[in-house]
Amino acid sequence: MQLASGVPALAVATGLASTCGPVMLAFSAQRHAGARRVGLWLLAVGGALAVVSAGIGVAAILTMAEHWSHQQAQRTGLATLVAVGTAVSGVLLCAGLLRLPGAAETGAAALRLVLDGLVIGAALWFVGWVLLAEPTRLLGEFAARGCLAILVATITSAVATGLTFIVGARSRSPRHGLLLAGGGVTLVTGCGLAIATGLCQAGPTVALLGVVLLPFGLLAVALAGRLTEATGGPDPDVIRRGTAYAFLPMMAMAVSAVYHLVIGGNFTIFAVVAGIVEGFGLVARQHLALNDVRGYASRLAEREAHFRELAHTDPLTGLANRRGLLRAVHQDGATETPWVLLGLDLDGFKNVNDMRGHDVGDAVLIEVGRRLRTNLRPGDLAARLGGDEFAVLMRARPAEAQRIAERLLGVVGSAYRHEAGQVFLSVSIGVAESTGAGDAEHTDAGDVETLLRNADLALRYAKQRGKNRVERYDVAYDHLLRRRTTLEHELRGAIERDELHLAFQPVVAVPSVRPVGAEALLRWHHPELGNVGPDEFIPLAEECGMIAKLGAWVLHRACHQLSIWLADGHDVWVSVNVSPRELHAPEYVVQVAEALRAHRVPPQRLVLEVTEHAVATDLDELIRRLRALRLTGVRIALDDFGAGYSSLGQLRRLPIDILKIDHSLVAEPEPIRPPGPDGRAFAPMVDVVMRLGHQLGLEVIAEGVTNPTELAAVVEAGCRFGQGQLFGWGVPAEHLEAMLEAASPPEARSARPAPPKPPRPRPPAQRAPSDPYPSGAQPAESRPNEAGATADNRPSGNRKKPRPGTDSVQNAGSVDSSHEMRQA
């Protein structure tokens, strides 16, 4: 048998080309690390061994070409050597394929892939054996005739094909690198099969075909080593794994076996071994699958327990949360000792977050959790319900729970050290007891939800009573909450249902007791709840954001009624209370101006009363708002003066016109009586305020005058105006109008001259006992204001020239009436 003259050159060329693949893989392995480097080295060594095996085959072909048919034994031995080398090369190549990124992350995953590939490879080999062996003999005379080398090579090629298929099917996208590597490994093992088959039986042409195709397989493997990237490995979720790889190979073997028996074939030992391998692979794979399911179920159980614990634990402090608190109650067995729940809320914690930052706030919350854990008894449960609200659940008697609450009051309220500085907080605690605790005066809570609600009510009550205290739940809290909720709901529609009205409390000139003004008081009569006091619904309106709406309604109603009285000829003014929230609203000045313009009311006839509570909030902002209001022409009164908020320095800065003395200063226990038979009793605090007000150019009104003794003391102090129970409560507008009619003579109603400007007051040394003005005091007409009134006792730079025709309007806004001035 003669070979073509170009065969040696072709063999050398293919050998050199085949060598390039392992060399490229070796260089790639040097540039990487970890599992990928190991995989590339395995591919390089496996490729090199395949090149050596192919070289043995080529050498055998070139040396035995002339005596091919006479050297069958030598060819069979060399074919066996090539087949064994190809098998070892295939094992190394498959191992390198499994170590590439994206194929198998763990040894267990690699074992599963090997078993799956073995199952598919055994099925492929068995089907091929049925088709090529007796009696089918699909290839006819070219079918293998018992050469061991061919058998070994076919097994290697079948396993490599099965492993390539399963790796490509199970890897995540992108999988083109692994598919290229697997295809190259399959081609290399196929080339080894062709060389072994050519040497053993088919002839040099088949062997040379394997030699020529070998470089392509090795170059494909080398290129794939550069392309493969980490994709996260195969999908670890056993639920999503397909099972076709297990059923299809077994079905193919069963169909092939039945077909082989039907046509009269016999099963050799190799076919039986293939069936055994298939069964072993399926059983081993099933065992691994069961382990996967068990592990997956175990991980699910661990995750469920972890997430369940997270669902019952506060992530910041490590304490139980609300769900954990409920779970502790439901899991605890029934005992005679009742449940006691302490609700804790940090006072002023919002300021910590705003001023120090949320990092400091979180550190404080963590420290609160640590203090609660370390200061409770065994069995007590501390929980964080949210924000700065905590709770402690325990089994204890009421007295013991009270002691624990008092101790926690000091523990939680002590200073918190932080690198940004010490943080000082107090805590309010509400105590609630479950069924079986307490006495007849306290309501029992039958379940934990009610227990939480009762503790929260007690906590709110502790906040309202001054904070930094312990309060025990009382049934009255329930009634208060229900009524509060009902009032808030009904208040939102009170204006539309026409349930609100104004009452007017007269302001009188003393000692004549003639009404010269009135304070508009808001009243609410509900058809079912009856009369609701302003001290109950006004704070509620401020909290729920309705105070601006109510204030606008009161302002317009008061201006409307004032316009009616002025049109009827009554010399009177009306004062309206303004809440701090209204006053700080940017649009309030515009609302006042619009109300005056809509009802055609002279601005000086409207007095806006501001309480000392507003002074305590933001003095600079308050001054800007009051100045803007005075520019509209209205007058400003400081209500409840003497209640303890404003200072003398603040009083000098405030742009006000009137001081209203608080009832606590008017109602002194025992007025002072000067020595001498003619000395009259007077209230010293009222006298001081009168002198202070007149020195500052302010008019003074005494509030809360309830009896003649207080009236005499107020008059003796020099106060010209009073308001209180002695002169009348808040009455409807028509009643006050009747009082005005009764106090005015008929001729005064027909023509009311403008009040003259009063004389300047005498010095204190010349003051007569009956002088209606205290030392330094002046009537309101002579005081400066932004509306344009002049002042005799102020610098000339503050005076404004009145416009023509406006004198009557300015004087009409004075606190004095013309009749009272004539009496003075």
GROMACS .gro file of C-alpha atoms in nm, residues 398-652:
model
  255
  398PRO     CA    1  -4.918   4.619   9.002
  399ALA     CA    2  -4.701   4.736   9.291
  400GLU     CA    3  -4.396   4.550   9.159
  401ALA     CA    4  -4.456   4.685   8.809
  402GLN     CA    5  -4.476   5.036   8.950
  403ARG     CA    6  -4.138   4.996   9.118
  404ILE     CA    7  -3.981   4.864   8.798
  405ALA     CA    8  -4.128   5.155   8.602
  406GLU     CA    9  -3.987   5.405   8.851
  407ARG     CA   10  -3.645   5.244   8.824
  408LEU     CA   11  -3.656   5.252   8.442
  409LEU     CA   12  -3.750   5.618   8.462
  410GLY     CA   13  -3.407   5.690   8.607
  411VAL     CA   14  -3.215   5.433   8.403
  412VAL     CA   15  -3.342   5.545   8.063
  413GLY     CA   16  -3.342   5.912   8.160
  414SER     CA   17  -2.974   5.931   8.253
  415ALA     CA   18  -2.725   6.100   8.019
  416TYR     CA   19  -2.611   5.930   7.698
  417ARG     CA   20  -2.243   5.963   7.619
  418HIS     CA   21  -2.143   6.014   7.257
  419GLU     CA   22  -1.833   6.141   7.083
  420ALA     CA   23  -2.040   6.437   6.960
  421GLY     CA   24  -2.129   6.527   7.320
  422GLN     CA   25  -2.361   6.411   7.592
  423VAL     CA   26  -2.730   6.370   7.510
  424PHE     CA   27  -2.988   6.432   7.781
  425LEU     CA   28  -3.336   6.285   7.747
  426SER     CA   29  -3.625   6.204   7.974
  427VAL     CA   30  -3.881   5.928   7.932
  428SER     CA   31  -4.255   5.902   7.989
  429ILE     CA   32  -4.399   5.565   8.093
  430GLY     CA   33  -4.755   5.433   8.075
  431VAL     CA   34  -4.851   5.121   8.273
  432ALA     CA   35  -5.136   4.885   8.181
  433GLU     CA   36  -5.240   4.556   8.342
  434SER     CA   37  -5.413   4.254   8.194
  435THR     CA   38  -5.720   4.072   8.326
  436GLY     CA   39  -5.703   3.998   8.694
  437ALA     CA   40  -5.495   4.300   8.787
  438GLY     CA   41  -5.597   4.620   8.954
  439ASP     CA   42  -5.904   4.719   9.145
  440ALA     CA   43  -6.251   4.832   9.058
  441GLU     CA   44  -6.132   5.175   8.956
  442HIS     CA   45  -5.923   5.043   8.671
  443THR     CA   46  -6.036   4.867   8.356
  444ASP     CA   47  -5.885   4.527   8.275
  445ALA     CA   48  -5.743   4.438   7.935
  446GLY     CA   49  -5.844   4.090   7.821
  447ASP     CA   50  -5.599   4.056   7.534
  448VAL     CA   51  -5.263   4.188   7.431
  449GLU     CA   52  -5.402   4.430   7.171
  450THR     CA   53  -5.613   4.594   7.437
  451LEU     CA   54  -5.313   4.588   7.667
  452LEU     CA   55  -5.107   4.775   7.409
  453ARG     CA   56  -5.385   5.024   7.357
  454ASN     CA   57  -5.427   5.086   7.728
  455ALA     CA   58  -5.053   5.134   7.778
  456ASP     CA   59  -5.048   5.379   7.489
  457LEU     CA   60  -5.334   5.577   7.643
  458ALA     CA   61  -5.156   5.590   7.975
  459LEU     CA   62  -4.839   5.700   7.797
  460ARG     CA   63  -5.022   5.981   7.620
  461TYR     CA   64  -5.168   6.092   7.951
  462ALA     CA   65  -4.818   6.097   8.102
  463LYS     CA   66  -4.705   6.317   7.812
  464GLN     CA   67  -4.994   6.556   7.867
  465ARG     CA   68  -4.924   6.584   8.238
  466GLY     CA   69  -4.570   6.711   8.193
  467LYS     CA   70  -4.359   6.413   8.075
  468ASN     CA   71  -4.083   6.236   8.268
  469ARG     CA   72  -4.337   6.054   8.482
  470VAL     CA   73  -4.517   5.721   8.522
  471GLU     CA   74  -4.894   5.701   8.470
  472ARG     CA   75  -5.117   5.402   8.524
  473TYR     CA   76  -5.405   5.337   8.286
  474ASP     CA   77  -5.746   5.451   8.403
  475VAL     CA   78  -6.086   5.393   8.246
  476ALA     CA   79  -6.132   5.768   8.216
  477TYR     CA   80  -5.862   5.771   7.947
  478ASP     CA   81  -6.091   5.560   7.732
  479HIS     CA   82  -6.375   5.805   7.759
  480LEU     CA   83  -6.143   6.096   7.688
  481LEU     CA   84  -6.005   5.929   7.378
  482ARG     CA   85  -6.347   5.840   7.242
  483ARG     CA   86  -6.474   6.191   7.304
  484ARG     CA   87  -6.163   6.341   7.150
  485THR     CA   88  -6.202   6.128   6.839
  486THR     CA   89  -6.570   6.218   6.812
  487LEU     CA   90  -6.501   6.588   6.860
  488GLU     CA   91  -6.230   6.589   6.593
  489HIS     CA   92  -6.464   6.419   6.348
  490GLU     CA   93  -6.759   6.647   6.421
  491LEU     CA   94  -6.552   6.966   6.431
  492ARG     CA   95  -6.454   6.928   6.066
  493GLY     CA   96  -6.811   6.994   5.957
  494ALA     CA   97  -6.925   7.227   6.232
  495ILE     CA   98  -6.901   7.541   6.019
  496GLU     CA   99  -7.096   7.389   5.732
  497ARG     CA  100  -7.365   7.264   5.970
  498ASP     CA  101  -7.397   7.612   6.127
  499GLU     CA  102  -7.316   7.483   6.475
  500LEU     CA  103  -7.072   7.760   6.564
  501HIS     CA  104  -7.163   8.104   6.691
  502LEU     CA  105  -6.997   8.399   6.860
  503ALA     CA  106  -7.055   8.525   7.209
  504PHE     CA  107  -6.938   8.872   7.310
  505GLN     CA  108  -6.803   8.948   7.657
  506PRO     CA  109  -6.824   9.321   7.731
  507VAL     CA  110  -6.524   9.534   7.813
  508VAL     CA  111  -6.639   9.823   8.035
  509ALA     CA  112  -6.501  10.152   8.148
  510VAL     CA  113  -6.462  10.163   8.523
  511PRO     CA  114  -6.590  10.277   8.756
  512SER     CA  115  -6.889  10.376   8.536
  513VAL     CA  116  -6.929  10.014   8.411
  514ARG     CA  117  -7.025  10.141   8.070
  515PRO     CA  118  -6.953   9.893   7.782
  516VAL     CA  119  -6.700  10.031   7.536
  517GLY     CA  120  -6.584   9.712   7.367
  518ALA     CA  121  -6.633   9.341   7.349
  519GLU     CA  122  -6.423   9.027   7.311
  520ALA     CA  123  -6.553   8.779   7.050
  521LEU     CA  124  -6.563   8.429   7.198
  522LEU     CA  125  -6.619   8.120   6.985
  523ARG     CA  126  -6.890   7.880   7.103
  524TRP     CA  127  -6.990   7.538   6.970
  525HIS     CA  128  -7.326   7.378   7.026
  526HIS     CA  129  -7.353   7.025   6.889
  527PRO     CA  130  -7.701   6.874   6.849
  528GLU     CA  131  -7.597   6.554   7.026
  529LEU     CA  132  -7.290   6.646   7.230
  530GLY     CA  133  -7.441   6.968   7.355
  531ASN     CA  134  -7.225   7.269   7.438
  532VAL     CA  135  -6.855   7.195   7.385
  533GLY     CA  136  -6.621   7.426   7.570
  534PRO     CA  137  -6.355   7.621   7.382
  535ASP     CA  138  -6.087   7.490   7.617
  536GLU     CA  139  -6.172   7.146   7.475
  537PHE     CA  140  -6.214   7.201   7.102
  538ILE     CA  141  -5.969   7.491   7.042
  539PRO     CA  142  -5.656   7.284   7.133
  540LEU     CA  143  -5.800   7.001   6.929
  541ALA     CA  144  -5.842   7.233   6.630
  542GLU     CA  145  -5.479   7.341   6.664
  543GLU     CA  146  -5.357   6.981   6.667
  544CYS     CA  147  -5.566   6.863   6.372
  545GLY     CA  148  -5.489   7.171   6.158
  546MET     CA  149  -5.836   7.332   6.165
  547ILE     CA  150  -5.745   7.641   6.369
  548ALA     CA  151  -5.680   7.852   6.058
  549LYS     CA  152  -6.025   7.772   5.919
  550LEU     CA  153  -6.196   7.848   6.252
  551GLY     CA  154  -5.992   8.166   6.296
  552ALA     CA  155  -6.093   8.294   5.952
  553TRP     CA  156  -6.458   8.223   6.029
  554VAL     CA  157  -6.436   8.406   6.366
  555LEU     CA  158  -6.258   8.703   6.208
  556HIS     CA  159  -6.523   8.754   5.940
  557ARG     CA  160  -6.816   8.705   6.179
  558ALA     CA  161  -6.669   8.947   6.431
  559CYS     CA  162  -6.604   9.210   6.164
  560HIS     CA  163  -6.954   9.163   6.028
  561GLN     CA  164  -7.111   9.217   6.369
  562LEU     CA  165  -6.884   9.512   6.439
  563SER     CA  166  -6.990   9.676   6.114
  564ILE     CA  167  -7.355   9.640   6.219
  565TRP     CA  168  -7.292   9.804   6.558
  566LEU     CA  169  -7.095  10.086   6.401
  567ALA     CA  170  -7.371  10.144   6.148
  568ASP     CA  171  -7.619  10.167   6.437
  569GLY     CA  172  -7.408  10.442   6.594
  570HIS     CA  173  -7.246  10.253   6.880
  571ASP     CA  174  -6.899  10.367   6.983
  572VAL     CA  175  -6.747  10.023   7.038
  573TRP     CA  176  -6.460   9.802   6.931
  574VAL     CA  177  -6.429   9.420   6.906
  575SER     CA  178  -6.129   9.206   6.995
  576VAL     CA  179  -6.053   8.866   6.841
  577ASN     CA  180  -5.817   8.604   6.982
  578VAL     CA  181  -5.539   8.486   6.751
  579SER     CA  182  -5.364   8.152   6.796
  580PRO     CA  183  -4.985   8.130   6.751
  581ARG     CA  184  -5.030   7.903   6.449
  582GLU     CA  185  -5.254   8.159   6.278
  583LEU     CA  186  -5.020   8.441   6.364
  584HIS     CA  187  -4.718   8.269   6.211
  585ALA     CA  188  -4.901   8.188   5.887
  586PRO     CA  189  -4.770   8.414   5.605
  587GLU     CA  190  -5.120   8.473   5.467
  588TYR     CA  191  -5.280   8.589   5.794
  589VAL     CA  192  -5.203   8.960   5.742
  590VAL     CA  193  -5.374   8.945   5.402
  591GLN     CA  194  -5.674   8.771   5.558
  592VAL     CA  195  -5.712   9.047   5.818
  593ALA     CA  196  -5.689   9.321   5.555
  594GLU     CA  197  -5.944   9.146   5.334
  595ALA     CA  198  -6.187   9.101   5.626
  596LEU     CA  199  -6.165   9.472   5.715
  597ARG     CA  200  -6.218   9.573   5.355
  598ALA     CA  201  -6.502   9.326   5.297
  599HIS     CA  202  -6.702   9.446   5.599
  600ARG     CA  203  -6.595   9.812   5.576
  601VAL     CA  204  -6.470   9.823   5.933
  602PRO     CA  205  -6.224  10.095   6.044
  603PRO     CA  206  -5.901   9.908   6.129
  604GLN     CA  207  -5.870  10.078   6.472
  605ARG     CA  208  -6.200   9.921   6.575
  606LEU     CA  209  -6.049   9.571   6.553
  607VAL     CA  210  -5.820   9.445   6.829
  608LEU     CA  211  -5.622   9.124   6.784
  609GLU     CA  212  -5.538   8.951   7.111
  610VAL     CA  213  -5.216   8.752   7.131
  611THR     CA  214  -5.146   8.534   7.434
  612GLU     CA  215  -4.818   8.515   7.614
  613HIS     CA  216  -4.783   8.158   7.485
  614ALA     CA  217  -4.715   8.304   7.140
  615VAL     CA  218  -4.440   8.524   7.289
  616ALA     CA  219  -4.269   8.214   7.426
  617THR     CA  220  -4.227   8.049   7.084
  618ASP     CA  221  -4.029   8.276   6.851
  619LEU     CA  222  -4.003   8.636   6.961
  620ASP     CA  223  -3.828   8.777   6.653
  621GLU     CA  224  -4.076   8.618   6.414
  622LEU     CA  225  -4.364   8.732   6.634
  623ILE     CA  226  -4.242   9.091   6.624
  624ARG     CA  227  -4.226   9.084   6.243
  625ARG     CA  228  -4.580   8.947   6.222
  626LEU     CA  229  -4.720   9.199   6.469
  627ARG     CA  230  -4.558   9.490   6.288
  628ALA     CA  231  -4.709   9.373   5.962
  629LEU     CA  232  -5.051   9.353   6.129
  630ARG     CA  233  -5.021   9.701   6.279
  631LEU     CA  234  -4.946   9.839   5.934
  632THR     CA  235  -5.304   9.746   5.845
  633GLY     CA  236  -5.426   9.979   6.123
  634VAL     CA  237  -5.551   9.720   6.370
  635ARG     CA  238  -5.446   9.730   6.734
  636ILE     CA  239  -5.265   9.449   6.916
  637ALA     CA  240  -5.339   9.337   7.271
  638LEU     CA  241  -5.118   9.110   7.480
  639ASP     CA  242  -5.359   8.877   7.656
  640ASP     CA  243  -5.308   8.698   7.990
  641PHE     CA  244  -5.018   8.924   8.084
  642GLY     CA  245  -4.860   8.805   8.406
  643ALA     CA  246  -4.913   8.434   8.344
  644GLY     CA  247  -4.536   8.387   8.349
  645TYR     CA  248  -4.410   8.379   7.988
  646SER     CA  249  -4.304   8.726   7.880
  647SER     CA  250  -4.031   8.932   8.040
  648LEU     CA  251  -3.996   9.309   8.075
  649GLY     CA  252  -3.731   9.313   7.804
  650GLN     CA  253  -3.964   9.136   7.564
  651LEU     CA  254  -4.246   9.375   7.656
  652ARG     CA  255  -4.039   9.673   7.543
   0.00000   0.00000   0.00000
